[in-house]
GROMACS .gro file of C-alpha atoms in nm:
model
  217
    1UNK     CA    1  -1.150   3.570  -7.703
    2UNK     CA    2  -1.061   3.209  -7.620
    3UNK     CA    3  -1.430   3.131  -7.571
    4UNK     CA    4  -1.516   3.276  -7.912
    5UNK     CA    5  -1.243   3.077  -8.085
    6UNK     CA    6  -1.364   2.751  -7.927
    7UNK     CA    7  -1.725   2.840  -8.005
    8UNK     CA    8  -1.644   2.924  -8.366
    9UNK     CA    9  -1.444   2.607  -8.424
   10UNK     CA   10  -1.716   2.384  -8.281
   11UNK     CA   11  -1.984   2.566  -8.483
   12UNK     CA   12  -1.786   2.538  -8.807
   13UNK     CA   13  -1.721   2.168  -8.746
   14UNK     CA   14  -2.090   2.105  -8.686
   15UNK     CA   15  -2.192   2.294  -9.002
   16UNK     CA   16  -1.949   2.087  -9.211
   17UNK     CA   17  -2.062   1.767  -9.040
   18UNK     CA   18  -2.429   1.850  -9.106
   19UNK     CA   19  -2.363   1.919  -9.474
   20UNK     CA   20  -2.166   1.596  -9.500
   21UNK     CA   21  -2.445   1.384  -9.351
   22UNK     CA   22  -2.716   1.572  -9.548
   23UNK     CA   23  -3.023   1.385  -9.416
   24UNK     CA   24  -3.279   1.583  -9.620
   25UNK     CA   25  -3.272   1.343  -9.914
   26UNK     CA   26  -3.374   1.044  -9.703
   27UNK     CA   27  -3.734   0.922  -9.685
   28UNK     CA   28  -3.706   0.855  -9.311
   29UNK     CA   29  -3.623   1.220  -9.245
   30UNK     CA   30  -3.944   1.346  -9.406
   31UNK     CA   31  -4.151   1.073  -9.239
   32UNK     CA   32  -4.025   1.169  -8.893
   33UNK     CA   33  -4.045   1.544  -8.963
   34UNK     CA   34  -4.408   1.514  -9.070
   35UNK     CA   35  -4.495   1.311  -8.761
   36UNK     CA   36  -4.321   1.561  -8.533
   37UNK     CA   37  -4.475   1.871  -8.689
   38UNK     CA   38  -4.829   1.729  -8.694
   39UNK     CA   39  -4.797   1.600  -8.335
   40UNK     CA   40  -4.850   1.239  -8.447
   41UNK     CA   41  -4.610   1.109  -8.188
   42UNK     CA   42  -4.768   0.769  -8.129
   43UNK     CA   43  -4.549   0.596  -8.389
   44UNK     CA   44  -4.227   0.755  -8.262
   45UNK     CA   45  -3.995   0.676  -7.976
   46UNK     CA   46  -4.088   0.935  -7.710
   47UNK     CA   47  -3.727   1.048  -7.679
   48UNK     CA   48  -3.737   1.193  -8.030
   49UNK     CA   49  -4.042   1.424  -7.994
   50UNK     CA   50  -3.916   1.522  -7.649
   51UNK     CA   51  -3.578   1.632  -7.785
   52UNK     CA   52  -3.745   1.796  -8.085
   53UNK     CA   53  -3.973   1.996  -7.853
   54UNK     CA   54  -3.687   2.087  -7.619
   55UNK     CA   55  -3.515   2.235  -7.924
   56UNK     CA   56  -3.800   2.487  -7.912
   57UNK     CA   57  -3.738   2.555  -7.544
   58UNK     CA   58  -3.370   2.633  -7.596
   59UNK     CA   59  -3.422   2.931  -7.832
   60UNK     CA   60  -3.658   3.077  -7.572
   61UNK     CA   61  -3.389   3.041  -7.306
   62UNK     CA   62  -3.142   3.227  -7.525
   63UNK     CA   63  -3.408   3.486  -7.613
   64UNK     CA   64  -3.454   3.569  -7.244
   65UNK     CA   65  -3.094   3.693  -7.246
   66UNK     CA   66  -3.055   3.807  -7.607
   67UNK     CA   67  -3.343   4.050  -7.648
   68UNK     CA   68  -3.251   4.279  -7.359
   69UNK     CA   69  -2.889   4.263  -7.471
   70UNK     CA   70  -2.989   4.324  -7.832
   71UNK     CA   71  -3.100   4.681  -7.761
   72UNK     CA   72  -2.734   4.772  -7.728
   73UNK     CA   73  -2.598   4.548  -8.006
   74UNK     CA   74  -2.534   4.636  -8.372
   75UNK     CA   75  -2.708   4.310  -8.471
   76UNK     CA   76  -3.077   4.262  -8.400
   77UNK     CA   77  -3.171   3.953  -8.201
   78UNK     CA   78  -3.486   3.866  -8.399
   79UNK     CA   79  -3.330   3.700  -8.707
   80UNK     CA   80  -3.100   3.457  -8.521
   81UNK     CA   81  -3.376   3.379  -8.271
   82UNK     CA   82  -3.624   3.291  -8.546
   83UNK     CA   83  -3.361   3.096  -8.737
   84UNK     CA   84  -3.260   2.898  -8.429
   85UNK     CA   85  -3.614   2.761  -8.402
   86UNK     CA   86  -3.553   2.580  -8.733
   87UNK     CA   87  -3.179   2.519  -8.746
   88UNK     CA   88  -3.065   2.538  -8.383
   89UNK     CA   89  -2.707   2.648  -8.331
   90UNK     CA   90  -2.640   2.690  -8.703
   91UNK     CA   91  -2.834   3.020  -8.715
   92UNK     CA   92  -2.784   3.118  -8.351
   93UNK     CA   93  -2.405   3.096  -8.328
   94UNK     CA   94  -2.311   3.375  -8.573
   95UNK     CA   95  -2.500   3.621  -8.351
   96UNK     CA   96  -2.320   3.489  -8.043
   97UNK     CA   97  -1.985   3.526  -8.217
   98UNK     CA   98  -2.049   3.880  -8.345
   99UNK     CA   99  -2.222   4.033  -8.042
  100UNK     CA  100  -2.020   4.271  -7.826
  101UNK     CA  101  -1.985   4.224  -7.449
  102UNK     CA  102  -2.240   4.441  -7.274
  103UNK     CA  103  -2.319   4.449  -6.903
  104UNK     CA  104  -2.566   4.739  -6.897
  105UNK     CA  105  -2.929   4.794  -6.987
  106UNK     CA  106  -3.035   5.140  -7.095
  107UNK     CA  107  -3.383   5.276  -7.152
  108UNK     CA  108  -3.722   5.116  -7.104
  109UNK     CA  109  -3.828   4.754  -7.140
  110UNK     CA  110  -4.072   4.704  -7.426
  111UNK     CA  111  -4.347   4.443  -7.416
  112UNK     CA  112  -4.128   4.164  -7.552
  113UNK     CA  113  -3.840   4.229  -7.313
  114UNK     CA  114  -4.080   4.271  -7.020
  115UNK     CA  115  -4.234   3.931  -7.093
  116UNK     CA  116  -3.899   3.759  -7.136
  117UNK     CA  117  -3.774   3.924  -6.817
  118UNK     CA  118  -4.056   3.787  -6.600
  119UNK     CA  119  -3.983   3.499  -6.369
  120UNK     CA  120  -4.314   3.344  -6.474
  121UNK     CA  121  -4.168   3.294  -6.821
  122UNK     CA  122  -3.882   3.095  -6.673
  123UNK     CA  123  -4.123   2.894  -6.457
  124UNK     CA  124  -4.337   2.811  -6.762
  125UNK     CA  125  -4.035   2.700  -6.965
  126UNK     CA  126  -3.907   2.492  -6.672
  127UNK     CA  127  -4.247   2.322  -6.637
  128UNK     CA  128  -4.256   2.241  -7.010
  129UNK     CA  129  -3.902   2.102  -7.000
  130UNK     CA  130  -3.971   1.881  -6.697
  131UNK     CA  131  -4.290   1.751  -6.859
  132UNK     CA  132  -4.105   1.664  -7.180
  133UNK     CA  133  -3.824   1.491  -6.992
  134UNK     CA  134  -4.075   1.293  -6.789
  135UNK     CA  135  -4.260   1.197  -7.107
  136UNK     CA  136  -3.939   1.068  -7.264
  137UNK     CA  137  -3.832   0.871  -6.958
  138UNK     CA  138  -4.174   0.715  -6.894
  139UNK     CA  139  -4.288   0.646  -7.251
  140UNK     CA  140  -3.958   0.622  -7.440
  141UNK     CA  141  -3.722   0.337  -7.520
  142UNK     CA  142  -3.366   0.445  -7.448
  143UNK     CA  143  -3.206   0.147  -7.622
  144UNK     CA  144  -3.403   0.211  -7.940
  145UNK     CA  145  -3.314   0.581  -7.926
  146UNK     CA  146  -2.942   0.499  -7.898
  147UNK     CA  147  -2.974   0.269  -8.198
  148UNK     CA  148  -3.150   0.542  -8.398
  149UNK     CA  149  -2.882   0.792  -8.293
  150UNK     CA  150  -2.622   0.560  -8.442
  151UNK     CA  151  -2.808   0.476  -8.762
  152UNK     CA  152  -3.048   0.762  -8.846
  153UNK     CA  153  -2.884   1.085  -8.959
  154UNK     CA  154  -3.180   1.305  -8.866
  155UNK     CA  155  -3.192   1.170  -8.510
  156UNK     CA  156  -2.813   1.193  -8.488
  157UNK     CA  157  -2.799   1.559  -8.594
  158UNK     CA  158  -3.093   1.686  -8.389
  159UNK     CA  159  -2.945   1.517  -8.081
  160UNK     CA  160  -2.605   1.676  -8.142
  161UNK     CA  161  -2.775   2.012  -8.198
  162UNK     CA  162  -2.947   1.980  -7.861
  163UNK     CA  163  -2.614   1.899  -7.693
  164UNK     CA  164  -2.450   2.201  -7.856
  165UNK     CA  165  -2.731   2.427  -7.736
  166UNK     CA  166  -2.644   2.310  -7.384
  167UNK     CA  167  -2.270   2.349  -7.438
  168UNK     CA  168  -2.280   2.693  -7.601
  169UNK     CA  169  -2.487   2.860  -7.327
  170UNK     CA  170  -2.198   2.898  -7.078
  171UNK     CA  171  -1.934   2.930  -7.354
  172UNK     CA  172  -2.071   3.267  -7.469
  173UNK     CA  173  -2.063   3.597  -7.279
  174UNK     CA  174  -2.444   3.606  -7.261
  175UNK     CA  175  -2.472   3.458  -6.913
  176UNK     CA  176  -2.183   3.664  -6.769
  177UNK     CA  177  -2.331   3.986  -6.908
  178UNK     CA  178  -2.686   3.907  -6.797
  179UNK     CA  179  -2.569   3.833  -6.443
  180UNK     CA  180  -2.365   4.154  -6.431
  181UNK     CA  181  -2.651   4.379  -6.547
  182UNK     CA  182  -2.867   4.230  -6.269
  183UNK     CA  183  -2.602   4.283  -6.001
  184UNK     CA  184  -2.513   3.913  -5.962
  185UNK     CA  185  -2.140   3.873  -5.908
  186UNK     CA  186  -2.115   3.517  -5.779
  187UNK     CA  187  -1.894   3.258  -5.951
  188UNK     CA  188  -2.090   2.991  -5.763
  189UNK     CA  189  -2.412   3.099  -5.940
  190UNK     CA  190  -2.238   3.096  -6.277
  191UNK     CA  191  -2.102   2.746  -6.232
  192UNK     CA  192  -2.430   2.616  -6.090
  193UNK     CA  193  -2.601   2.735  -6.407
  194UNK     CA  194  -2.321   2.633  -6.644
  195UNK     CA  195  -2.267   2.279  -6.514
  196UNK     CA  196  -2.632   2.167  -6.515
  197UNK     CA  197  -2.742   2.138  -6.879
  198UNK     CA  198  -3.087   2.278  -6.963
  199UNK     CA  199  -3.223   2.278  -6.607
  200UNK     CA  200  -2.947   2.509  -6.480
  201UNK     CA  201  -3.032   2.790  -6.725
  202UNK     CA  202  -3.405   2.736  -6.667
  203UNK     CA  203  -3.367   2.761  -6.289
  204UNK     CA  204  -3.161   3.078  -6.343
  205UNK     CA  205  -3.448   3.233  -6.541
  206UNK     CA  206  -3.686   3.147  -6.256
  207UNK     CA  207  -3.456   3.298  -5.992
  208UNK     CA  208  -3.281   3.602  -6.146
  209UNK     CA  209  -3.393   3.949  -6.029
  210UNK     CA  210  -3.565   4.171  -6.288
  211UNK     CA  211  -3.375   4.420  -6.497
  212UNK     CA  212  -3.357   4.772  -6.363
  213UNK     CA  213  -3.476   5.028  -6.617
  214UNK     CA  214  -3.442   5.401  -6.646
  215UNK     CA  215  -3.720   5.616  -6.508
  216UNK     CA  216  -3.955   5.740  -6.785
  217UNK     CA  217  -3.896   6.104  -6.881
   0.00000   0.00000   0.00000
Protein backbone atom coordinates (compact mmCIF):
# COMPACT_ATOMS: atom_id res chain seq x y z
CA UNK A 1 0.00 0.00 0.00
CA UNK A 2 2.84 2.40 0.83
CA UNK A 3 4.28 1.88 -2.65
CA UNK A 4 0.94 2.70 -4.27
CA UNK A 5 0.54 5.88 -2.22
CA UNK A 6 4.02 7.09 -3.20
CA UNK A 7 3.43 6.11 -6.82
CA UNK A 8 0.08 7.89 -6.92
CA UNK A 9 1.41 11.08 -5.35
CA UNK A 10 4.35 11.27 -7.76
CA UNK A 11 2.07 10.57 -10.74
CA UNK A 12 -0.45 13.22 -9.70
CA UNK A 13 2.32 15.77 -9.16
CA UNK A 14 3.75 15.06 -12.60
CA UNK A 15 0.33 15.37 -14.28
CA UNK A 16 -0.25 18.76 -12.62
CA UNK A 17 3.29 19.86 -13.48
CA UNK A 18 2.83 18.84 -17.12
CA UNK A 19 -0.45 20.74 -17.41
CA UNK A 20 1.16 23.78 -15.79
CA UNK A 21 4.08 23.84 -18.24
CA UNK A 22 1.81 23.04 -21.23
CA UNK A 23 4.49 22.96 -23.97
CA UNK A 24 2.08 22.16 -26.83
CA UNK A 25 1.46 25.81 -27.69
CA UNK A 26 5.14 26.53 -28.32
CA UNK A 27 6.63 26.55 -31.83
CA UNK A 28 9.80 24.80 -30.63
CA UNK A 29 7.77 21.82 -29.41
CA UNK A 30 6.25 21.17 -32.84
CA UNK A 31 9.59 21.74 -34.58
CA UNK A 32 11.33 19.14 -32.40
CA UNK A 33 8.40 16.71 -32.52
CA UNK A 34 8.36 16.80 -36.32
CA UNK A 35 12.12 16.23 -36.48
CA UNK A 36 11.90 13.31 -34.05
CA UNK A 37 8.96 11.60 -35.73
CA UNK A 38 10.40 11.92 -39.24
CA UNK A 39 13.85 10.75 -38.09
CA UNK A 40 15.46 14.04 -39.14
CA UNK A 41 17.86 13.95 -36.23
CA UNK A 42 20.76 15.80 -37.83
CA UNK A 43 19.63 19.20 -36.51
CA UNK A 44 19.03 17.92 -32.98
CA UNK A 45 21.31 17.26 -30.05
CA UNK A 46 21.73 13.46 -30.08
CA UNK A 47 20.66 13.20 -26.44
CA UNK A 48 17.13 14.26 -27.35
CA UNK A 49 16.36 11.62 -30.05
CA UNK A 50 18.08 9.03 -27.86
CA UNK A 51 15.83 9.78 -24.89
CA UNK A 52 12.79 10.03 -27.18
CA UNK A 53 13.56 6.58 -28.63
CA UNK A 54 14.25 5.09 -25.21
CA UNK A 55 10.76 6.23 -24.25
CA UNK A 56 9.65 3.63 -26.79
CA UNK A 57 11.84 0.98 -25.19
CA UNK A 58 10.36 1.53 -21.73
CA UNK A 59 6.75 0.62 -22.64
CA UNK A 60 8.09 -2.61 -24.15
CA UNK A 61 9.88 -3.40 -20.88
CA UNK A 62 6.66 -2.90 -18.95
CA UNK A 63 4.73 -4.89 -21.56
CA UNK A 64 7.00 -7.90 -20.99
CA UNK A 65 5.60 -8.03 -17.45
CA UNK A 66 2.12 -6.57 -17.93
CA UNK A 67 0.68 -8.78 -20.65
CA UNK A 68 1.18 -12.10 -18.86
CA UNK A 69 -0.10 -10.49 -15.68
CA UNK A 70 -3.02 -8.94 -17.54
CA UNK A 71 -4.65 -12.32 -18.18
CA UNK A 72 -5.57 -12.40 -14.51
CA UNK A 73 -6.38 -8.69 -14.08
CA UNK A 74 -9.77 -6.95 -14.36
CA UNK A 75 -8.10 -4.25 -16.51
CA UNK A 76 -6.69 -5.15 -19.92
CA UNK A 77 -3.05 -4.25 -20.50
CA UNK A 78 -3.46 -3.07 -24.11
CA UNK A 79 -4.90 0.44 -23.53
CA UNK A 80 -2.29 1.62 -20.99
CA UNK A 81 0.50 0.06 -23.04
CA UNK A 82 -0.57 1.88 -26.21
CA UNK A 83 -1.13 5.11 -24.30
CA UNK A 84 2.29 4.92 -22.67
CA UNK A 85 3.93 5.00 -26.10
CA UNK A 86 2.57 8.55 -26.49
CA UNK A 87 2.30 9.92 -22.96
CA UNK A 88 4.68 7.78 -20.91
CA UNK A 89 3.80 7.41 -17.25
CA UNK A 90 0.65 9.55 -17.55
CA UNK A 91 -1.28 6.70 -19.23
CA UNK A 92 0.69 3.82 -17.73
CA UNK A 93 0.42 4.68 -14.04
CA UNK A 94 -3.37 4.29 -13.59
CA UNK A 95 -3.03 0.65 -14.66
CA UNK A 96 -0.17 0.14 -12.21
CA UNK A 97 -2.22 1.68 -9.41
CA UNK A 98 -5.38 -0.34 -10.13
CA UNK A 99 -3.87 -3.75 -10.90
CA UNK A 100 -4.14 -6.44 -8.23
CA UNK A 101 -1.08 -8.34 -6.94
CA UNK A 102 -0.82 -11.62 -8.80
CA UNK A 103 2.01 -14.15 -8.58
CA UNK A 104 0.54 -16.92 -10.75
CA UNK A 105 0.08 -17.57 -14.44
CA UNK A 106 -2.82 -19.75 -15.52
CA UNK A 107 -3.58 -21.19 -18.92
CA UNK A 108 -1.66 -21.02 -22.17
CA UNK A 109 0.61 -18.31 -23.53
CA UNK A 110 -0.81 -16.69 -26.66
CA UNK A 111 1.40 -15.39 -29.46
CA UNK A 112 1.87 -11.97 -27.88
CA UNK A 113 2.77 -13.30 -24.45
CA UNK A 114 5.04 -15.96 -25.97
CA UNK A 115 6.96 -13.28 -27.87
CA UNK A 116 7.24 -10.98 -24.87
CA UNK A 117 8.34 -13.93 -22.72
CA UNK A 118 11.27 -14.85 -24.96
CA UNK A 119 14.75 -13.95 -23.86
CA UNK A 120 15.50 -12.86 -27.42
CA UNK A 121 13.03 -10.01 -26.95
CA UNK A 122 14.99 -8.79 -23.94
CA UNK A 123 18.27 -9.15 -25.84
CA UNK A 124 16.89 -7.11 -28.74
CA UNK A 125 15.64 -4.35 -26.44
CA UNK A 126 18.97 -4.32 -24.59
CA UNK A 127 20.87 -3.99 -27.88
CA UNK A 128 18.65 -1.10 -28.99
CA UNK A 129 19.08 0.67 -25.66
CA UNK A 130 22.87 0.31 -25.67
CA UNK A 131 23.02 1.59 -29.26
CA UNK A 132 20.92 4.64 -28.37
CA UNK A 133 23.00 5.40 -25.28
CA UNK A 134 26.20 5.09 -27.31
CA UNK A 135 24.75 7.37 -29.99
CA UNK A 136 23.93 10.02 -27.39
CA UNK A 137 27.32 9.85 -25.69
CA UNK A 138 29.34 9.88 -28.92
CA UNK A 139 27.33 12.35 -30.99
CA UNK A 140 25.57 14.43 -28.33
CA UNK A 141 26.47 17.60 -26.46
CA UNK A 142 25.75 17.12 -22.77
CA UNK A 143 26.16 20.79 -21.88
CA UNK A 144 23.68 21.85 -24.56
CA UNK A 145 21.24 19.16 -23.42
CA UNK A 146 21.40 20.42 -19.82
CA UNK A 147 20.73 23.95 -21.06
CA UNK A 148 17.74 22.74 -23.10
CA UNK A 149 16.47 20.79 -20.08
CA UNK A 150 16.48 24.04 -18.12
CA UNK A 151 14.94 26.24 -20.81
CA UNK A 152 12.82 24.07 -23.14
CA UNK A 153 9.62 22.70 -21.64
CA UNK A 154 9.33 19.81 -24.09
CA UNK A 155 12.87 18.60 -23.38
CA UNK A 156 12.30 19.12 -19.66
CA UNK A 157 9.10 17.05 -19.55
CA UNK A 158 10.24 14.18 -21.76
CA UNK A 159 13.40 13.88 -19.65
CA UNK A 160 11.38 13.80 -16.42
CA UNK A 161 9.04 11.24 -17.99
CA UNK A 162 12.02 9.02 -18.78
CA UNK A 163 13.27 9.32 -15.19
CA UNK A 164 9.83 8.41 -13.83
CA UNK A 165 9.68 5.34 -16.07
CA UNK A 166 12.92 4.24 -14.40
CA UNK A 167 11.68 5.10 -10.91
CA UNK A 168 8.24 3.50 -11.20
CA UNK A 169 9.50 0.09 -12.37
CA UNK A 170 10.65 -1.10 -8.91
CA UNK A 171 7.99 0.94 -7.07
CA UNK A 172 5.15 -1.19 -8.46
CA UNK A 173 4.39 -4.83 -7.67
CA UNK A 174 5.06 -5.86 -11.28
CA UNK A 175 8.65 -6.95 -10.74
CA UNK A 176 7.92 -8.76 -7.45
CA UNK A 177 5.02 -10.65 -9.02
CA UNK A 178 6.90 -11.52 -12.20
CA UNK A 179 9.83 -12.90 -10.20
CA UNK A 180 7.51 -14.95 -7.99
CA UNK A 181 5.62 -16.56 -10.90
CA UNK A 182 8.98 -17.62 -12.35
CA UNK A 183 10.22 -19.10 -9.07
CA UNK A 184 12.79 -16.36 -8.36
CA UNK A 185 12.86 -15.56 -4.65
CA UNK A 186 16.11 -13.63 -4.31
CA UNK A 187 16.18 -10.13 -2.80
CA UNK A 188 19.62 -9.70 -4.38
CA UNK A 189 18.10 -10.13 -7.86
CA UNK A 190 15.35 -7.64 -7.08
CA UNK A 191 17.77 -4.98 -5.88
CA UNK A 192 20.18 -5.60 -8.75
CA UNK A 193 17.32 -4.91 -11.16
CA UNK A 194 15.80 -2.06 -9.14
CA UNK A 195 18.98 -0.08 -8.52
CA UNK A 196 20.28 -0.03 -12.11
CA UNK A 197 17.94 2.21 -14.14
CA UNK A 198 16.93 0.91 -17.59
CA UNK A 199 19.79 -1.60 -17.97
CA UNK A 200 18.79 -3.51 -14.83
CA UNK A 201 15.27 -4.31 -16.09
CA UNK A 202 16.63 -5.08 -19.57
CA UNK A 203 19.21 -7.52 -18.21
CA UNK A 204 16.42 -9.13 -16.14
CA UNK A 205 14.39 -9.70 -19.33
CA UNK A 206 17.44 -11.34 -20.93
CA UNK A 207 18.04 -13.61 -17.93
CA UNK A 208 14.65 -14.56 -16.44
CA UNK A 209 13.42 -18.14 -16.98
CA UNK A 210 10.32 -18.60 -19.17
CA UNK A 211 6.85 -18.76 -17.72
CA UNK A 212 5.51 -22.21 -16.95
CA UNK A 213 2.15 -22.83 -18.59
CA UNK A 214 -0.56 -25.39 -18.09
CA UNK A 215 -0.51 -28.48 -20.27
CA UNK A 216 -3.01 -28.22 -23.17
CA UNK A 217 -6.18 -30.24 -22.61
